[in-house]
Coordinates of C-alpha atoms in Angstrom, one line a residue:
Chain Y
X22 CA -33.4 -15.5 5.2
X23 CA -31.9 -15.1 1.3
X24 CA -28.4 -14.2 1.7
X25 CA -26.2 -13.0 -1.6
X26 CA -22.3 -13.1 -1.4
X27 CA -21.2 -10.2 -3.7
X28 CA -17.5 -11.0 -3.0
X29 CA -17.9 -14.4 -3.9
X30 CA -19.4 -13.3 -7.1
X31 CA -17.6 -10.9 -8.0
X32 CA -14.2 -12.5 -7.6
X33 CA -16.3 -16.0 -9.6
X34 CA -16.7 -13.3 -12.8
X35 CA -14.0 -12.3 -12.7
X36 CA -11.6 -15.1 -12.3
X37 CA -13.7 -17.1 -15.7
X38 CA -12.8 -13.6 -17.0
X39 CA -9.2 -14.3 -16.1
X40 CA -8.6 -17.4 -17.7
X41 CA -10.4 -16.7 -20.9
X42 CA -8.2 -13.1 -21.2
X43 CA -5.1 -16.1 -20.1
X44 CA -6.8 -18.5 -23.0
X45 CA -6.5 -16.4 -25.9
X46 CA -2.8 -14.7 -25.1
X47 CA -1.2 -18.1 -24.6
X48 CA -3.5 -18.5 -28.2
X49 CA -1.0 -16.4 -29.8
X50 CA 1.6 -17.4 -27.9
X51 CA 2.4 -14.2 -25.6
X52 CA 2.9 -14.4 -21.8
X53 CA 1.3 -11.9 -19.8
X54 CA 3.2 -10.8 -16.3
X55 CA 1.1 -9.4 -13.7
X56 CA 3.5 -6.7 -11.2
X57 CA 2.1 -7.0 -7.4
X58 CA 3.8 -4.5 -4.9
X59 CA 3.4 -1.3 -2.6
X60 CA 3.2 2.0 -3.9
X61 CA 6.5 2.4 -3.9
X62 CA 7.9 -0.8 -4.1
X63 CA 9.8 0.1 -7.6
X64 CA 7.5 -1.5 -9.4
X65 CA 7.7 0.7 -13.1
X66 CA 11.1 1.1 -12.0
X67 CA 11.9 -2.5 -12.2
X68 CA 10.1 -2.5 -16.0
X69 CA 12.6 0.8 -17.1
X70 CA 15.6 -1.9 -15.4
X71 CA 14.4 -4.0 -17.3
X72 CA 14.3 -2.6 -20.7
X73 CA 17.3 -0.1 -20.0
X74 CA 19.5 -3.2 -19.2
X75 CA 18.5 -4.5 -22.8
X76 CA 16.5 -7.9 -21.3
X77 CA 13.5 -6.7 -23.2
X78 CA 13.5 -5.5 -26.8
X79 CA 10.6 -2.1 -26.8
X80 CA 8.9 -3.8 -29.6
X81 CA 8.5 -7.0 -28.5
X82 CA 6.9 -5.8 -24.6
X83 CA 3.9 -4.0 -24.1
X84 CA 3.1 -2.5 -20.6
X85 CA -0.8 -2.1 -19.2
X86 CA -0.4 0.6 -16.3
X87 CA -2.9 0.6 -13.7
X88 CA -3.2 3.9 -12.0
X89 CA -5.9 5.7 -9.8
X90 CA -5.9 8.5 -11.6
X91 CA -2.6 9.8 -13.6
X92 CA -0.7 8.5 -16.5
X93 CA 2.5 8.8 -15.0
X94 CA 3.8 5.6 -15.4
X95 CA 2.5 5.4 -18.9
X96 CA 5.0 8.5 -19.8
X97 CA 7.6 6.7 -18.7
X98 CA 7.3 3.8 -20.6
X99 CA 6.8 5.8 -23.6
X100 CA 10.1 7.6 -23.1
X101 CA 11.9 3.8 -23.2
X102 CA 9.5 3.4 -26.7
X103 CA 7.7 0.8 -25.5
X104 CA 3.9 0.9 -26.2
X105 CA 1.6 1.1 -23.2
X106 CA -2.4 1.4 -22.2
X107 CA -3.1 3.2 -19.5
X108 CA -6.0 1.8 -17.2
X109 CA -7.4 4.8 -14.2
X110 CA -9.0 3.2 -11.8
X111 CA -11.0 6.1 -10.7
X112 CA -10.3 6.0 -7.1
X113 CA -10.0 2.1 -7.0
X114 CA -7.9 0.2 -5.3
X115 CA -7.0 -2.9 -7.6
X116 CA -7.6 -3.3 -11.3
X117 CA -9.9 -6.2 -12.6
X118 CA -9.8 -8.5 -15.2
X119 CA -12.7 -7.4 -17.5
X120 CA -10.7 -4.1 -17.3
X121 CA -7.2 -5.7 -18.3
X122 CA -8.8 -7.6 -21.5
X123 CA -10.5 -3.6 -23.0
X124 CA -6.6 -2.4 -22.2
X125 CA -5.7 -5.8 -24.2
X126 CA -7.9 -4.8 -26.8
X127 CA -6.5 -1.0 -27.4
X128 CA -3.0 -2.4 -27.4
X129 CA -1.2 -3.2 -31.0
X130 CA -0.1 -7.2 -30.0
X131 CA 1.7 -7.4 -33.6
X132 CA 5.5 -8.7 -32.9
X133 CA 5.0 -8.6 -29.1
X134 CA 5.8 -11.2 -26.7
X135 CA 5.2 -10.0 -23.2
X136 CA 2.6 -8.0 -22.1
X137 CA 4.0 -6.4 -18.5
X138 CA 0.5 -5.3 -15.7
X139 CA 2.1 -2.9 -13.5
X140 CA -0.6 -3.0 -11.1
X141 CA -2.1 -0.8 -8.8
X142 CA 0.5 0.4 -5.7
X143 CA -1.2 -2.0 -3.2
X144 CA 0.1 -5.1 -0.8
X145 CA -3.8 -5.7 0.0
X146 CA -6.2 -5.9 -2.2
X147 CA -4.5 -6.8 -5.8
X148 CA -3.9 -9.8 -4.7
X149 CA -7.3 -11.0 -4.8
X150 CA -7.5 -10.8 -8.4
X151 CA -6.4 -12.8 -11.3
X152 CA -6.3 -10.6 -14.6
X153 CA -5.0 -13.7 -16.6
X154 CA -1.3 -13.3 -15.7
X155 CA 0.7 -16.9 -16.7
X156 CA 3.4 -15.5 -14.2
X157 CA 2.5 -13.3 -10.8
X158 CA 5.9 -11.0 -9.3
X159 CA 5.0 -9.5 -5.7
X160 CA 7.9 -7.1 -5.0
X161 CA 8.9 -6.0 -2.2
X162 CA 11.5 -3.3 -1.0
X163 CA 14.1 -3.5 2.0
X164 CA 12.8 0.0 3.1
X165 CA 9.4 -1.0 3.9
X166 CA 10.3 -3.7 6.8
X167 CA 11.1 -7.8 6.7
X168 CA 8.2 -7.6 8.5
X169 CA 5.5 -7.1 5.4
X170 CA 5.3 -11.1 4.5
X171 CA 4.1 -12.2 7.7
X172 CA 1.3 -9.0 8.2
X173 CA 1.0 -8.9 4.3
X174 CA 0.6 -12.9 3.2
X175 CA -1.5 -12.7 0.4
X176 CA 1.0 -11.6 -2.1
X177 CA 3.7 -13.9 -1.3
X178 CA 1.1 -16.9 -1.4
X179 CA 0.4 -16.3 -4.3
X180 CA 3.4 -15.0 -6.0
X181 CA 5.3 -17.1 -8.5
X182 CA 8.2 -14.7 -8.0
X183 CA 8.9 -12.7 -5.8
X184 CA 11.4 -9.5 -6.2
X185 CA 12.9 -8.0 -3.4
X186 CA 14.1 -4.5 -4.8
X187 CA 16.6 -1.4 -3.2
X188 CA 18.9 -4.0 -1.4
X189 CA 21.3 -1.0 -2.1
X190 CA 19.7 0.6 0.9
X191 CA 19.8 -2.5 3.2
X192 CA 23.1 -1.8 4.8
X193 CA 21.1 1.8 5.6
X194 CA 17.8 -0.2 7.5
X195 CA 17.1 -2.4 10.0
X196 CA 15.9 -4.6 7.6
X197 CA 17.0 -8.5 7.2
X198 CA 16.9 -10.5 4.6
X199 CA 18.0 -14.0 6.0
X200 CA 14.2 -13.3 7.7
X201 CA 12.9 -12.3 5.1
X202 CA 14.0 -15.0 3.2
X203 CA 12.6 -17.6 5.6
X204 CA 9.0 -15.8 6.4
X205 CA 8.1 -15.7 2.3
X206 CA 9.8 -19.5 2.8
X207 CA 7.5 -20.3 4.9
X208 CA 4.7 -18.8 2.9
X209 CA 4.9 -19.9 -0.2
X210 CA 7.8 -23.0 -0.1
X211 CA 10.5 -23.2 -3.1
X212 CA 9.6 -19.7 -4.6
X213 CA 12.3 -17.9 -5.9
X214 CA 13.3 -14.7 -4.4
X215 CA 15.6 -12.3 -6.3
X216 CA 17.4 -9.6 -5.0
X217 CA 17.5 -6.3 -6.9
X218 CA 18.4 -2.9 -6.6
X219 CA 15.8 -1.5 -9.7
X220 CA 17.8 2.3 -9.6
X221 CA 21.7 0.6 -9.9
X222 CA 20.4 -2.4 -12.0
X223 CA 21.5 -4.6 -9.6
X224 CA 19.6 -8.4 -9.7
X225 CA 17.7 -7.4 -12.9
X226 CA 19.5 -10.0 -15.5
X227 CA 18.2 -12.6 -13.0
X228 CA 14.9 -11.3 -12.8
X229 CA 14.4 -11.2 -16.6
X230 CA 15.2 -14.5 -17.0
X231 CA 12.8 -15.8 -14.5
X232 CA 10.2 -13.6 -16.6
X233 CA 10.9 -15.2 -19.8
Chain C
X8 CA -35.6 -0.3 -13.0
X9 CA -34.2 -0.6 -9.3
X10 CA -30.7 0.5 -8.0
X11 CA -28.9 0.5 -4.5
X12 CA -25.4 2.5 -4.2
X13 CA -23.9 -0.4 -1.5
X14 CA -20.8 2.0 -1.7
X15 CA -22.5 5.2 -0.6
X16 CA -24.4 3.6 1.7
X17 CA -22.0 1.3 3.4
X18 CA -19.7 5.0 3.7
X19 CA -22.0 7.0 5.6
X20 CA -23.5 4.7 7.7
X21 CA -19.8 4.9 8.9
X22 CA -19.5 7.9 8.9
X23 CA -22.3 8.4 11.5
X24 CA -20.7 6.0 13.8
X25 CA -17.8 8.4 13.2
X26 CA -19.3 11.4 14.4
X27 CA -20.7 9.7 17.1
X28 CA -17.2 8.2 18.2
X29 CA -15.7 11.2 18.3
X30 CA -18.3 12.9 19.9
X31 CA -18.0 10.5 23.0
X32 CA -14.1 11.0 22.9
X33 CA -14.4 14.6 23.8
X34 CA -16.5 14.5 25.8
X35 CA -14.1 12.3 27.8
X36 CA -11.6 14.7 26.8
X37 CA -9.8 12.7 25.0
X38 CA -8.3 13.6 21.1
X39 CA -7.6 10.5 19.1
X40 CA -5.0 10.4 15.7
X41 CA -5.9 8.4 13.2
X42 CA -2.2 7.2 11.0
X43 CA -2.4 6.3 7.6
X44 CA 0.3 5.1 5.0
X45 CA 2.1 3.0 2.9
X46 CA 2.7 -0.7 3.9
X47 CA 6.5 -0.1 6.0
X48 CA 6.4 4.0 6.1
X49 CA 6.8 3.7 9.4
X50 CA 3.6 4.1 11.3
X51 CA 4.8 1.6 13.9
X52 CA 8.1 3.1 14.1
X53 CA 6.7 6.4 15.0
X54 CA 4.7 5.6 17.6
X55 CA 7.8 3.7 19.4
X56 CA 9.9 7.2 18.3
X57 CA 7.4 9.7 19.8
X58 CA 7.7 7.1 22.9
X59 CA 10.9 6.7 22.9
X60 CA 12.2 10.5 22.9
X61 CA 9.8 11.2 26.1
X62 CA 7.2 13.2 23.8
X63 CA 4.3 10.6 25.2
X64 CA 3.7 9.1 28.5
X65 CA 3.2 5.3 28.2
X66 CA -0.4 5.8 30.7
X67 CA -1.6 8.4 29.0
X68 CA -1.4 6.6 25.3
X69 CA -3.5 3.7 24.2
X70 CA -2.7 2.6 20.8
X71 CA -5.6 0.6 18.3
X72 CA -3.5 -1.4 15.6
X73 CA -4.9 -1.9 12.1
X74 CA -3.7 -5.2 11.2
X75 CA -4.6 -8.2 8.7
X76 CA -3.5 -11.2 10.9
X77 CA -1.2 -10.2 13.0
X78 CA 0.0 -9.2 16.4
X79 CA 3.2 -7.9 15.3
X80 CA 2.6 -4.1 15.9
X81 CA 0.3 -4.5 19.0
X82 CA 3.5 -6.4 20.3
X83 CA 6.1 -3.4 19.8
X84 CA 3.4 -1.7 21.8
X85 CA 3.1 -3.7 24.8
X86 CA 7.3 -3.3 24.9
X87 CA 7.0 0.3 24.9
X88 CA 4.3 -0.5 28.3
X89 CA 1.5 1.6 26.1
X90 CA -1.5 -0.3 26.6
X91 CA -3.2 -1.3 22.7
X92 CA -5.8 -3.5 21.0
X93 CA -5.9 -5.2 17.7
X94 CA -7.9 -5.5 15.9
X95 CA -7.4 -7.8 13.1
X96 CA -9.0 -7.5 9.5
X97 CA -8.5 -11.4 8.2
X98 CA -7.8 -9.8 5.0
X99 CA -9.5 -6.3 4.9
X100 CA -7.4 -3.9 2.9
X101 CA -9.0 -0.7 5.9
X102 CA -10.6 0.1 9.3
X103 CA -14.4 0.8 9.9
X104 CA -15.6 3.0 12.5
X105 CA -17.8 0.6 14.2
X106 CA -14.5 -1.6 14.5
X107 CA -12.6 1.3 16.4
X108 CA -15.6 1.7 18.9
X109 CA -15.3 -1.8 19.8
X110 CA -11.5 -1.2 20.2
X111 CA -12.4 1.7 22.5
X112 CA -14.4 -0.2 24.7
X113 CA -12.1 -2.4 25.2
X114 CA -9.3 -0.2 26.3
X115 CA -9.2 1.4 29.5
X116 CA -9.1 4.9 29.1
X117 CA -8.9 5.9 32.4
X118 CA -5.9 8.3 32.5
X119 CA -5.7 7.8 28.7
X120 CA -5.5 11.3 27.0
X121 CA -4.2 10.2 23.3
X122 CA -5.2 7.5 21.5
X123 CA -3.7 6.3 18.2
X124 CA -4.9 4.1 15.4
X125 CA -2.0 2.9 13.6
X126 CA -3.7 1.7 10.7
X127 CA -3.5 -1.2 7.7
X128 CA -0.5 -0.4 6.0
X129 CA -2.5 0.8 2.4
X130 CA -2.1 3.9 0.5
X131 CA -5.1 3.6 -1.2
X132 CA -9.3 2.2 0.8
X133 CA -8.1 3.7 4.4
X134 CA -8.5 7.3 3.7
X135 CA -11.8 6.8 2.7
X136 CA -12.7 5.7 5.7
X137 CA -13.3 8.3 8.8
X138 CA -13.2 6.4 12.1
X139 CA -13.7 9.4 14.7
X140 CA -10.1 10.5 14.9
X141 CA -9.4 14.6 15.6
X142 CA -6.7 14.2 13.7
X143 CA -5.6 12.5 10.6
X144 CA -1.4 12.2 9.5
X145 CA -0.6 10.5 6.5
X146 CA 2.4 9.3 6.4
X147 CA 4.8 9.1 3.6
X148 CA 8.1 7.8 3.1
X149 CA 11.5 9.1 1.1
X150 CA 11.8 5.4 -0.2
X151 CA 8.3 5.1 -1.9
X152 CA 9.4 7.7 -4.0
X153 CA 8.1 11.8 -4.8
X154 CA 5.5 11.2 -6.8
X155 CA 3.2 9.5 -4.6
X156 CA 1.0 12.5 -3.9
X157 CA -0.2 13.5 -7.2
X158 CA -1.0 9.1 -8.0
X159 CA -2.5 8.5 -4.5
X160 CA -3.8 12.0 -3.8
X161 CA -6.9 11.8 -1.3
X162 CA -4.8 10.6 1.4
X163 CA -2.7 13.5 1.4
X164 CA -6.0 15.7 0.1
X165 CA -7.3 14.7 3.8
X166 CA -4.8 14.9 6.3
X167 CA -4.5 17.6 8.1
X168 CA -0.8 16.4 9.1
X169 CA 1.8 15.2 6.8
X170 CA 4.8 13.0 8.1
X171 CA 7.5 12.6 5.6
X172 CA 9.5 9.7 7.2
X173 CA 13.2 8.2 6.5
X174 CA 14.6 11.7 5.7
X175 CA 17.6 10.6 6.4
X176 CA 17.6 8.1 3.3
X177 CA 17.3 11.0 1.1
X178 CA 20.8 11.2 0.1
X179 CA 21.0 7.9 -1.2
X180 CA 17.9 7.7 -3.1
X181 CA 16.7 10.2 -6.2
X182 CA 13.8 12.0 -4.1
X183 CA 12.8 15.5 -4.2
X184 CA 11.7 16.9 -1.4
X185 CA 10.5 20.0 -2.9
X186 CA 8.7 18.1 -5.5
X187 CA 6.4 16.0 -2.4
X188 CA 6.1 19.2 -0.8
X189 CA 5.1 21.3 -3.7
X190 CA 2.3 18.0 -4.9
X191 CA 1.6 17.7 -0.5
X192 CA 1.0 21.9 -0.6
X193 CA -1.2 21.6 -4.4
X194 CA -3.8 19.7 -3.1
X195 CA -3.9 20.2 0.5
X196 CA -3.2 24.1 0.7
X197 CA -1.8 24.7 4.3
X198 CA -1.2 21.1 5.5
X199 CA 1.7 21.3 8.0
X200 CA 4.4 18.6 6.0
X201 CA 7.1 16.8 8.8
X202 CA 10.3 16.2 7.5
X203 CA 10.8 12.6 10.2
X204 CA 13.2 9.9 10.7
X205 CA 11.5 8.2 13.0
X206 CA 14.5 5.4 13.4
X207 CA 17.0 8.6 13.9
X208 CA 14.5 10.4 16.5
X209 CA 14.6 13.3 13.5
X210 CA 11.5 15.5 13.7
X211 CA 9.5 13.8 15.5
X212 CA 9.7 16.7 18.6
X213 CA 8.0 18.4 16.1
X214 CA 5.7 15.9 14.8
X215 CA 4.2 15.9 18.9
X216 CA 3.3 19.3 19.3
X217 CA 0.7 18.8 16.4
X218 CA -0.8 15.9 17.9
X219 CA -1.0 17.3 20.9

């Protein structure tokens, strides 16, 4: 009996394209960051905080916005003077490298030093797909609860940097920062965890240093 | 050239099983509720609040916990004296009706009036799959931001009840309850929106009345 493992071949093809995308950017001296996290973990607000805090010059940054249908997040980048391109997945739960390659072609990368992929809000599916990034940043927020690393390990295992966002709300929740950090360390020893409040600008300077 | 639409046939098969599951429960006088939402939106905490508030007798309730790998949420139900069964998806992003059918077979449904499916935390993929539920409850929390209905419409469009959770944190965020409710109404006219704080027990009585 023959069987075809569709998942493996889809991932193989994706990862081959991702490697090509990454090599092309490296050659041009451009760094790509893949920003992952649940819906509402604060990925776009973190981007706003990085620009508003003066850590990234708008002209040196370009953003690929992954979204199911809308262009809301791309409009937020436009308001900051940051070049962006929208990938609408038409309901699909993650981005793939081929779509990122096309998005990069649609950007004017002259003078751009950093491209950020603001991924679809999804703590499960997005982590499975390499997109050509040089750095993978997993964003989790205090209000999601400290059990997220053990319940949804892949994002935390594959991240180069973990952001714990919305720490300003910690006093109003039952979140344990110690437990969260211990669980992340267990899944991905040595990965830096940056405590941030994107809305209040807290921790953003430390994050910017890790992204550059 | 031949083509096979894998997605459609997978969904067709799923929906056929879902209809059978629902019919079997209806015949036994049991109501099934499918609880959907982002990771950390508060689905399991809502279940705890419903039991702790005396709105569901533990013996009349059974919970199907959908999780990628762990049994953490099933243990929270066990601590309340509520019968539960764990479906570990081994990394998959949603539950399917066939797994729910097997989970129901593993429960002792004698005296049970309500079965709740505490779905995988995912605002995208879970909404596509009917699981045999009589009532679909979409949970979104204030801390996720008020743009979630327009950005992730399917859960809000297919819900019979929408829970807006963590309203106790609204004063510390830039969340607009009016915008959220207007957007939900636009996507799903007439759907009830219940403002809750599962942690503080707020709105739980109103939710209980809608679930029964």
